[in-house]
PDB file of C-alpha atoms in Angstrom:
ATOM      1  CA  UNK P 647      34.427 156.575 202.768  1.00  0.00           C
ATOM      2  CA  UNK P 648      31.701 154.318 201.765  1.00  0.00           C
ATOM      3  CA  UNK P 649      32.225 150.770 200.724  1.00  0.00           C
ATOM      4  CA  UNK P 650      31.151 151.541 197.155  1.00  0.00           C
ATOM      5  CA  UNK P 651      33.752 154.297 196.818  1.00  0.00           C
ATOM      6  CA  UNK P 652      36.591 152.118 198.078  1.00  0.00           C
ATOM      7  CA  UNK P 653      35.628 149.377 195.625  1.00  0.00           C
ATOM      8  CA  UNK P 654      35.634 151.820 192.706  1.00  0.00           C
ATOM      9  CA  UNK P 655      39.079 153.123 193.646  1.00  0.00           C
ATOM     10  CA  UNK P 656      40.493 149.588 193.807  1.00  0.00           C
ATOM     11  CA  UNK P 657      39.158 148.721 190.367  1.00  0.00           C
ATOM     12  CA  UNK P 658      40.655 151.907 188.918  1.00  0.00           C
ATOM     13  CA  UNK P 659      44.061 151.060 190.365  1.00  0.00           C
ATOM     14  CA  UNK P 660      43.983 147.546 188.970  1.00  0.00           C
ATOM     15  CA  UNK P 661      43.056 148.850 185.503  1.00  0.00           C
ATOM     16  CA  UNK P 662      45.993 151.275 185.546  1.00  0.00           C
ATOM     17  CA  UNK P 663      48.409 148.521 186.467  1.00  0.00           C
ATOM     18  CA  UNK P 664      47.075 146.277 183.701  1.00  0.00           C
ATOM     19  CA  UNK P 665      47.496 149.000 181.073  1.00  0.00           C
ATOM     20  CA  UNK P 666      51.078 149.664 182.206  1.00  0.00           C
ATOM     21  CA  UNK P 667      52.074 145.998 181.962  1.00  0.00           C
ATOM     22  CA  UNK P 668      50.624 145.455 178.455  1.00  0.00           C
ATOM     23  CA  UNK P 669      51.729 148.722 176.790  1.00  0.00           C
ATOM     24  CA  UNK P 670      54.964 149.231 174.694  1.00  0.00           C
ATOM     25  CA  UNK P 671      58.220 150.339 176.247  1.00  0.00           C
ATOM     26  CA  UNK P 672      59.488 153.797 175.676  1.00  0.00           C
ATOM     27  CA  UNK P 673      61.850 152.777 172.891  1.00  0.00           C
ATOM     28  CA  UNK P 674      59.205 150.784 171.072  1.00  0.00           C
ATOM     29  CA  UNK P 675      56.636 153.482 171.371  1.00  0.00           C
ATOM     30  CA  UNK P 676      59.014 156.004 169.890  1.00  0.00           C
ATOM     31  CA  UNK P 677      59.927 153.760 166.977  1.00  0.00           C
ATOM     32  CA  UNK P 678      63.401 153.115 168.412  1.00  0.00           C
ATOM     33  CA  UNK P 679      65.632 150.252 167.466  1.00  0.00           C
ATOM     34  CA  UNK P 680      64.951 147.353 169.644  1.00  0.00           C
ATOM     35  CA  UNK P 681      67.291 144.379 169.720  1.00  0.00           C
ATOM     36  CA  UNK P 682      66.162 141.897 167.053  1.00  0.00           C
ATOM     37  CA  UNK P 683      65.651 138.342 168.099  1.00  0.00           C
ATOM     38  CA  UNK P 684      68.072 135.647 166.969  1.00  0.00           C
ATOM     39  CA  UNK P 685      65.452 134.037 164.750  1.00  0.00           C
ATOM     40  CA  UNK P 686      64.727 137.218 162.779  1.00  0.00           C
ATOM     41  CA  UNK P 687      67.809 136.916 160.517  1.00  0.00           C
ATOM     42  CA  UNK P 688      67.437 133.189 159.985  1.00  0.00           C
ATOM     43  CA  UNK P 689      64.109 133.441 158.232  1.00  0.00           C
ATOM     44  CA  UNK P 690      64.257 134.446 154.551  1.00  0.00           C
ATOM     45  CA  UNK P 691      61.808 137.157 153.595  1.00  0.00           C
ATOM     46  CA  UNK P 692      59.290 136.702 150.859  1.00  0.00           C
ATOM     47  CA  UNK P 693      60.438 136.960 147.258  1.00  0.00           C
ATOM     48  CA  UNK P 694      59.008 139.676 144.995  1.00  0.00           C
ATOM     49  CA  UNK P 695      56.633 137.114 143.522  1.00  0.00           C
ATOM     50  CA  UNK P 696      55.255 136.345 146.933  1.00  0.00           C
ATOM     51  CA  UNK P 697      56.871 132.917 147.348  1.00  0.00           C
ATOM     52  CA  UNK P 698      59.583 132.249 149.836  1.00  0.00           C
ATOM     53  CA  UNK P 699      63.131 132.608 148.382  1.00  0.00           C
ATOM     54  CA  UNK P 700      65.214 129.428 148.682  1.00  0.00           C
ATOM     55  CA  UNK P 701      68.151 129.576 151.004  1.00  0.00           C
ATOM     56  CA  UNK P 702      71.546 129.745 149.219  1.00  0.00           C
ATOM     57  CA  UNK P 703      74.284 127.295 150.044  1.00  0.00           C
ATOM     58  CA  UNK P 704      77.502 128.815 151.323  1.00  0.00           C
ATOM     59  CA  UNK P 705      79.636 126.223 149.406  1.00  0.00           C
ATOM     60  CA  UNK P 706      79.312 126.273 145.560  1.00  0.00           C
ATOM     61  CA  UNK P 707      78.444 122.941 143.969  1.00  0.00           C
ATOM     62  CA  UNK P 708      81.404 121.471 142.016  1.00  0.00           C
ATOM     63  CA  UNK P 709      80.729 120.822 138.326  1.00  0.00           C
ATOM     64  CA  UNK P 710      81.437 117.272 137.074  1.00  0.00           C
ATOM     65  CA  UNK P 711      84.706 116.978 135.173  1.00  0.00           C
ATOM     66  CA  UNK P 712      84.413 116.448 131.429  1.00  0.00           C
ATOM     67  CA  UNK P 713      85.951 113.211 130.066  1.00  0.00           C
ATOM     68  CA  UNK P 714      89.292 113.714 128.369  1.00  0.00           C
ATOM     69  CA  UNK P 715      89.331 112.729 124.703  1.00  0.00           C
ATOM     70  CA  UNK P 716      92.372 110.795 123.460  1.00  0.00           C
ATOM     71  CA  UNK P 717      94.632 112.638 121.081  1.00  0.00           C
ATOM     72  CA  UNK P 718      93.823 111.897 117.412  1.00  0.00           C
ATOM     73  CA  UNK P 719      95.841 108.935 116.198  1.00  0.00           C
ATOM     74  CA  UNK P 720      97.143 108.133 119.655  1.00  0.00           C
ATOM     75  CA  UNK P 721      99.047 104.859 119.559  1.00  0.00           C
ATOM     76  CA  UNK P 722      99.071 104.688 115.737  1.00  0.00           C
ATOM     77  CA  UNK P 723     102.440 104.104 114.017  1.00  0.00           C
ATOM     78  CA  UNK P 724     104.118 107.314 112.917  1.00  0.00           C
ATOM     79  CA  UNK P 725     105.870 105.792 109.868  1.00  0.00           C
ATOM     80  CA  UNK P 726     103.535 106.105 106.829  1.00  0.00           C
ATOM     81  CA  UNK P 727     105.344 103.163 105.162  1.00  0.00           C
ATOM     82  CA  UNK P 728     105.199 100.772 108.123  1.00  0.00           C
ATOM     83  CA  UNK P 729     102.782  98.447 106.261  1.00  0.00           C
ATOM     84  CA  UNK P 730     104.276  98.822 102.736  1.00  0.00           C
ATOM     85  CA  UNK P 731     105.929  95.511 101.849  1.00  0.00           C
ATOM     86  CA  UNK P 732     108.546  94.846  99.165  1.00  0.00           C
ATOM     87  CA  UNK P 733     107.178  94.293  95.663  1.00  0.00           C
ATOM     88  CA  UNK P 734     107.281  90.747  94.330  1.00  0.00           C
ATOM     89  CA  UNK P 735     106.428  89.327  90.933  1.00  0.00           C
ATOM     90  CA  UNK P 736     102.903  88.739  92.245  1.00  0.00           C
ATOM     91  CA  UNK P 737     102.407  92.507  92.549  1.00  0.00           C
ATOM     92  CA  UNK P 738     103.621  93.742  89.147  1.00  0.00           C
ATOM     93  CA  UNK P 739     103.510  93.319  85.398  1.00  0.00           C
ATOM     94  CA  UNK P 740     106.776  93.240  83.451  1.00  0.00           C
ATOM     95  CA  UNK P 741     107.919  94.326  79.972  1.00  0.00           C
ATOM     96  CA  UNK P 742     111.252  94.727  78.174  1.00  0.00           C
ATOM     97  CA  UNK P 743     111.753  97.002  75.156  1.00  0.00           C
ATOM     98  CA  UNK P 744     114.848  97.455  72.983  1.00  0.00           C
ATOM     99  CA  UNK P 745     116.574 100.777  73.699  1.00  0.00           C
ATOM    100  CA  UNK P 746     119.967 100.529  71.901  1.00  0.00           C
ATOM    101  CA  UNK P 747     120.748  97.632  69.529  1.00  0.00           C
ATOM    102  CA  UNK P 748     124.509  98.259  69.331  1.00  0.00           C
ATOM    103  CA  UNK P 749     125.079  97.123  72.903  1.00  0.00           C
ATOM    104  CA  UNK P 750     121.841  95.147  73.311  1.00  0.00           C
ATOM    105  CA  UNK P 751     120.362  97.611  75.834  1.00  0.00           C
ATOM    106  CA  UNK P 752     116.797  97.028  76.985  1.00  0.00           C
ATOM    107  CA  UNK P 753     114.498  99.114  79.124  1.00  0.00           C
ATOM    108  CA  UNK P 754     112.859  96.987  81.804  1.00  0.00           C
ATOM    109  CA  UNK P 755     109.571  98.221  83.190  1.00  0.00           C
ATOM    110  CA  UNK P 756     107.378  97.039  86.040  1.00  0.00           C
ATOM    111  CA  UNK P 757     103.909  98.378  86.906  1.00  0.00           C
ATOM    112  CA  UNK P 758     102.035  97.869  90.152  1.00  0.00           C
ATOM    113  CA  UNK P 759      98.905  95.927  89.212  1.00  0.00           C
ATOM    114  CA  UNK P 760      97.535  95.686  92.752  1.00  0.00           C
ATOM    115  CA  UNK P 761      95.423  97.965  94.933  1.00  0.00           C
ATOM    116  CA  UNK P 762      98.099  98.737  97.524  1.00  0.00           C
ATOM    117  CA  UNK P 763     101.505 100.376  97.350  1.00  0.00           C
ATOM    118  CA  UNK P 764     104.624  98.214  97.537  1.00  0.00           C
ATOM    119  CA  UNK P 765     108.308  99.049  97.870  1.00  0.00           C
ATOM    120  CA  UNK P 766     110.758  98.404  95.025  1.00  0.00           C
ATOM    121  CA  UNK P 767     114.063  97.151  96.415  1.00  0.00           C
ATOM    122  CA  UNK P 768     117.506  96.925  94.896  1.00  0.00           C
ATOM    123  CA  UNK P 769     118.207  95.513  91.421  1.00  0.00           C
ATOM    124  CA  UNK P 770     116.017  93.192  89.381  1.00  0.00           C
ATOM    125  CA  UNK P 771     117.258  89.608  89.222  1.00  0.00           C
ATOM    126  CA  UNK P 772     117.549  88.897  85.466  1.00  0.00           C
ATOM    127  CA  UNK P 773     118.379  85.587  83.827  1.00  0.00           C
ATOM    128  CA  UNK P 774     118.951  85.068  80.091  1.00  0.00           C
ATOM    129  CA  UNK P 775     116.825  82.326  78.602  1.00  0.00           C
ATOM    130  CA  UNK P 776     118.519  78.976  78.905  1.00  0.00           C
ATOM    131  CA  UNK P 777     121.899  80.459  79.852  1.00  0.00           C
ATOM    132  CA  UNK P 778     123.309  79.854  83.291  1.00  0.00           C
ATOM    133  CA  UNK P 779     123.831  82.714  85.691  1.00  0.00           C
ATOM    134  CA  UNK P 780     122.213  86.157  85.900  1.00  0.00           C
ATOM    135  CA  UNK P 781     122.946  89.759  84.965  1.00  0.00           C
ATOM    136  CA  UNK P 782     125.556  91.477  87.121  1.00  0.00           C
ATOM    137  CA  UNK P 783     124.481  94.498  89.136  1.00  0.00           C
ATOM    138  CA  UNK P 784     125.499  97.953  87.853  1.00  0.00           C
ATOM    139  CA  UNK P 785     125.310 101.012  90.134  1.00  0.00           C
ATOM    140  CA  UNK P 786     124.339 101.295  93.794  1.00  0.00           C
ATOM    141  CA  UNK P 787     120.748 100.796  94.856  1.00  0.00           C
ATOM    142  CA  UNK P 788     119.262 103.103  97.514  1.00  0.00           C
ATOM    143  CA  UNK P 789     118.693 101.752 101.018  1.00  0.00           C
ATOM    144  CA  UNK P 790     115.317 100.388 102.030  1.00  0.00           C
ATOM    145  CA  UNK P 791     114.372 103.733 103.610  1.00  0.00           C
ATOM    146  CA  UNK P 792     114.856 105.509 100.259  1.00  0.00           C
ATOM    147  CA  UNK P 793     113.556 102.763  97.987  1.00  0.00           C
ATOM    148  CA  UNK P 794     110.788 103.600  95.514  1.00  0.00           C
ATOM    149  CA  UNK P 795     107.262 103.470  96.906  1.00  0.00           C
ATOM    150  CA  UNK P 796     105.268 102.082  93.982  1.00  0.00           C
ATOM    151  CA  UNK P 797     101.637 103.185  94.133  1.00  0.00           C
ATOM    152  CA  UNK P 798      98.944 101.219  92.271  1.00  0.00           C
ATOM    153  CA  UNK P 799      99.235 101.849  88.513  1.00  0.00           C
ATOM    154  CA  UNK P 800     102.694 103.456  88.798  1.00  0.00           C
ATOM    155  CA  UNK P 801     105.871 102.131  87.180  1.00  0.00           C
ATOM    156  CA  UNK P 802     109.578 101.723  87.908  1.00  0.00           C
ATOM    157  CA  UNK P 803     112.417 101.156  85.414  1.00  0.00           C
ATOM    158  CA  UNK P 804     115.805  99.482  85.079  1.00  0.00           C
ATOM    159  CA  UNK P 805     118.370  99.403  82.283  1.00  0.00           C
ATOM    160  CA  UNK P 806     119.626  96.032  81.041  1.00  0.00           C
ATOM    161  CA  UNK P 807     122.751  95.848  78.900  1.00  0.00           C
ATOM    162  CA  UNK P 808     123.635  92.573  77.198  1.00  0.00           C
ATOM    163  CA  UNK P 809     126.917  93.807  75.839  1.00  0.00           C
ATOM    164  CA  UNK P 810     128.447  94.520  72.443  1.00  0.00           C
ATOM    165  CA  UNK P 811     128.625  91.822  69.821  1.00  0.00           C
ATOM    166  CA  UNK P 812     132.271  90.752  70.084  1.00  0.00           C
ATOM    167  CA  UNK P 813     132.117  87.098  69.128  1.00  0.00           C
ATOM    168  CA  UNK P 814     132.385  85.874  72.693  1.00  0.00           C
ATOM    169  CA  UNK P 815     128.777  85.994  73.846  1.00  0.00           C
ATOM    170  CA  UNK P 816     125.554  84.228  72.975  1.00  0.00           C
ATOM    171  CA  UNK P 817     122.168  85.303  71.675  1.00  0.00           C
ATOM    172  CA  UNK P 818     118.897  84.662  73.513  1.00  0.00           C
ATOM    173  CA  UNK P 819     115.299  85.447  72.650  1.00  0.00           C
ATOM    174  CA  UNK P 820     113.880  85.958  76.145  1.00  0.00           C
ATOM    175  CA  UNK P 821     114.716  86.922  79.682  1.00  0.00           C
ATOM    176  CA  UNK P 822     113.128  86.194  83.054  1.00  0.00           C
ATOM    177  CA  UNK P 823     112.916  88.559  86.020  1.00  0.00           C
ATOM    178  CA  UNK P 824     112.256  88.224  89.747  1.00  0.00           C
ATOM    179  CA  UNK P 825     112.182  90.992  92.360  1.00  0.00           C
ATOM    180  CA  UNK P 826     114.521  91.546  95.264  1.00  0.00           C
ATOM    181  CA  UNK P 827     112.347  91.164  98.380  1.00  0.00           C
ATOM    182  CA  UNK P 828     115.156  90.677 100.928  1.00  0.00           C
ATOM    183  CA  UNK P 829     113.370  87.526 102.007  1.00  0.00           C
ATOM    184  CA  UNK P 830     113.036  83.867 101.021  1.00  0.00           C
ATOM    185  CA  UNK P 831     109.639  84.459  99.401  1.00  0.00           C
ATOM    186  CA  UNK P 832     109.175  82.064  96.491  1.00  0.00           C
ATOM    187  CA  UNK P 833     108.298  83.969  93.301  1.00  0.00           C
ATOM    188  CA  UNK P 834     107.167  83.020  89.849  1.00  0.00           C
ATOM    189  CA  UNK P 835     109.624  84.579  87.333  1.00  0.00           C
ATOM    190  CA  UNK P 836     108.087  87.033  84.844  1.00  0.00           C
ATOM    191  CA  UNK P 837     109.239  86.525  81.262  1.00  0.00           C
ATOM    192  CA  UNK P 838     109.669  89.017  78.431  1.00  0.00           C
ATOM    193  CA  UNK P 839     110.579  88.538  74.772  1.00  0.00           C
ATOM    194  CA  UNK P 840     114.006  89.931  73.697  1.00  0.00           C
ATOM    195  CA  UNK P 841     114.614  88.831  70.092  1.00  0.00           C
ATOM    196  CA  UNK P 842     118.325  88.796  69.194  1.00  0.00           C
ATOM    197  CA  UNK P 843     119.560  89.881  72.621  1.00  0.00           C
ATOM    198  CA  UNK P 844     123.342  89.392  72.645  1.00  0.00           C
ATOM    199  CA  UNK P 845     124.658  88.457  76.060  1.00  0.00           C
ATOM    200  CA  UNK P 846     128.331  89.130  76.658  1.00  0.00           C
ATOM    201  CA  UNK P 847     130.007  86.833  79.139  1.00  0.00           C
ATOM    202  CA  UNK P 848     131.736  89.740  80.915  1.00  0.00           C
ATOM    203  CA  UNK P 849     129.895  93.006  80.190  1.00  0.00           C
ATOM    204  CA  UNK P 850     126.214  92.236  80.744  1.00  0.00           C
ATOM    205  CA  UNK P 851     124.663  94.204  83.597  1.00  0.00           C
ATOM    206  CA  UNK P 852     121.459  95.682  85.012  1.00  0.00           C
ATOM    207  CA  UNK P 853     120.820  98.906  86.951  1.00  0.00           C
ATOM    208  CA  UNK P 854     118.798  99.257  90.143  1.00  0.00           C
ATOM    209  CA  UNK P 855     115.126 100.178  89.814  1.00  0.00           C
ATOM    210  CA  UNK P 856     114.551 103.878  89.224  1.00  0.00           C
ATOM    211  CA  UNK P 857     111.461 106.085  89.048  1.00  0.00           C
ATOM    212  CA  UNK P 858     112.092 107.248  85.450  1.00  0.00           C
ATOM    213  CA  UNK P 859     113.254 105.638  82.210  1.00  0.00           C
ATOM    214  CA  UNK P 860     115.863 108.260  81.324  1.00  0.00           C
ATOM    215  CA  UNK P 861     117.917 107.662  84.466  1.00  0.00           C
ATOM    216  CA  UNK P 862     117.636 103.912  84.047  1.00  0.00           C
ATOM    217  CA  UNK P 863     119.145 104.027  80.548  1.00  0.00           C
ATOM    218  CA  UNK P 864     121.862 106.603  81.332  1.00  0.00           C
ATOM    219  CA  UNK P 865     123.492 104.892  84.287  1.00  0.00           C
TER     220      UNK P 865
END
């Protein structure tokens, strides 16, 4: 064989080997399922819009807790009358009107002249002009929890009885009144005219404050 022929055969053999080494395997050539590389699943594919889709976190992000609002009125006193103080003569106006002349009965009336409610306690403290002493208490006054709450412009009433004319009493033309405040508060007495009021030494009396005139005069 000539030298040229042997050289041609060697080149042909080398070409065949090169083609065999670079060509696909049988599975790949047939479209078989080759084993994917480890990095194939780690790379996110393109999104429909053409941009890369962001990787999702396996752990959901916790939402910040909303601040808790305090309950309405928390810490406020529950008693609606906690700041309603007893009425004094500085809080009211005072009148006295004749109700029954035969026993010298008068209707006493106070009216809240202020801008805040006050609480009417017990009996009025009534003195008779220049006479010593004061009217005795008639009937039982409600406790402080049940005492009248006197709103601005509202009135309360009491019945004053001087007593029948029996020759043992005295006549006065005015009375003075102070309020029961269950304290040592100094008050200015409120005066009212009572012409011809006969004051018996044993039967004069005054009722507790009430929320209507009829009850005050019938006790």
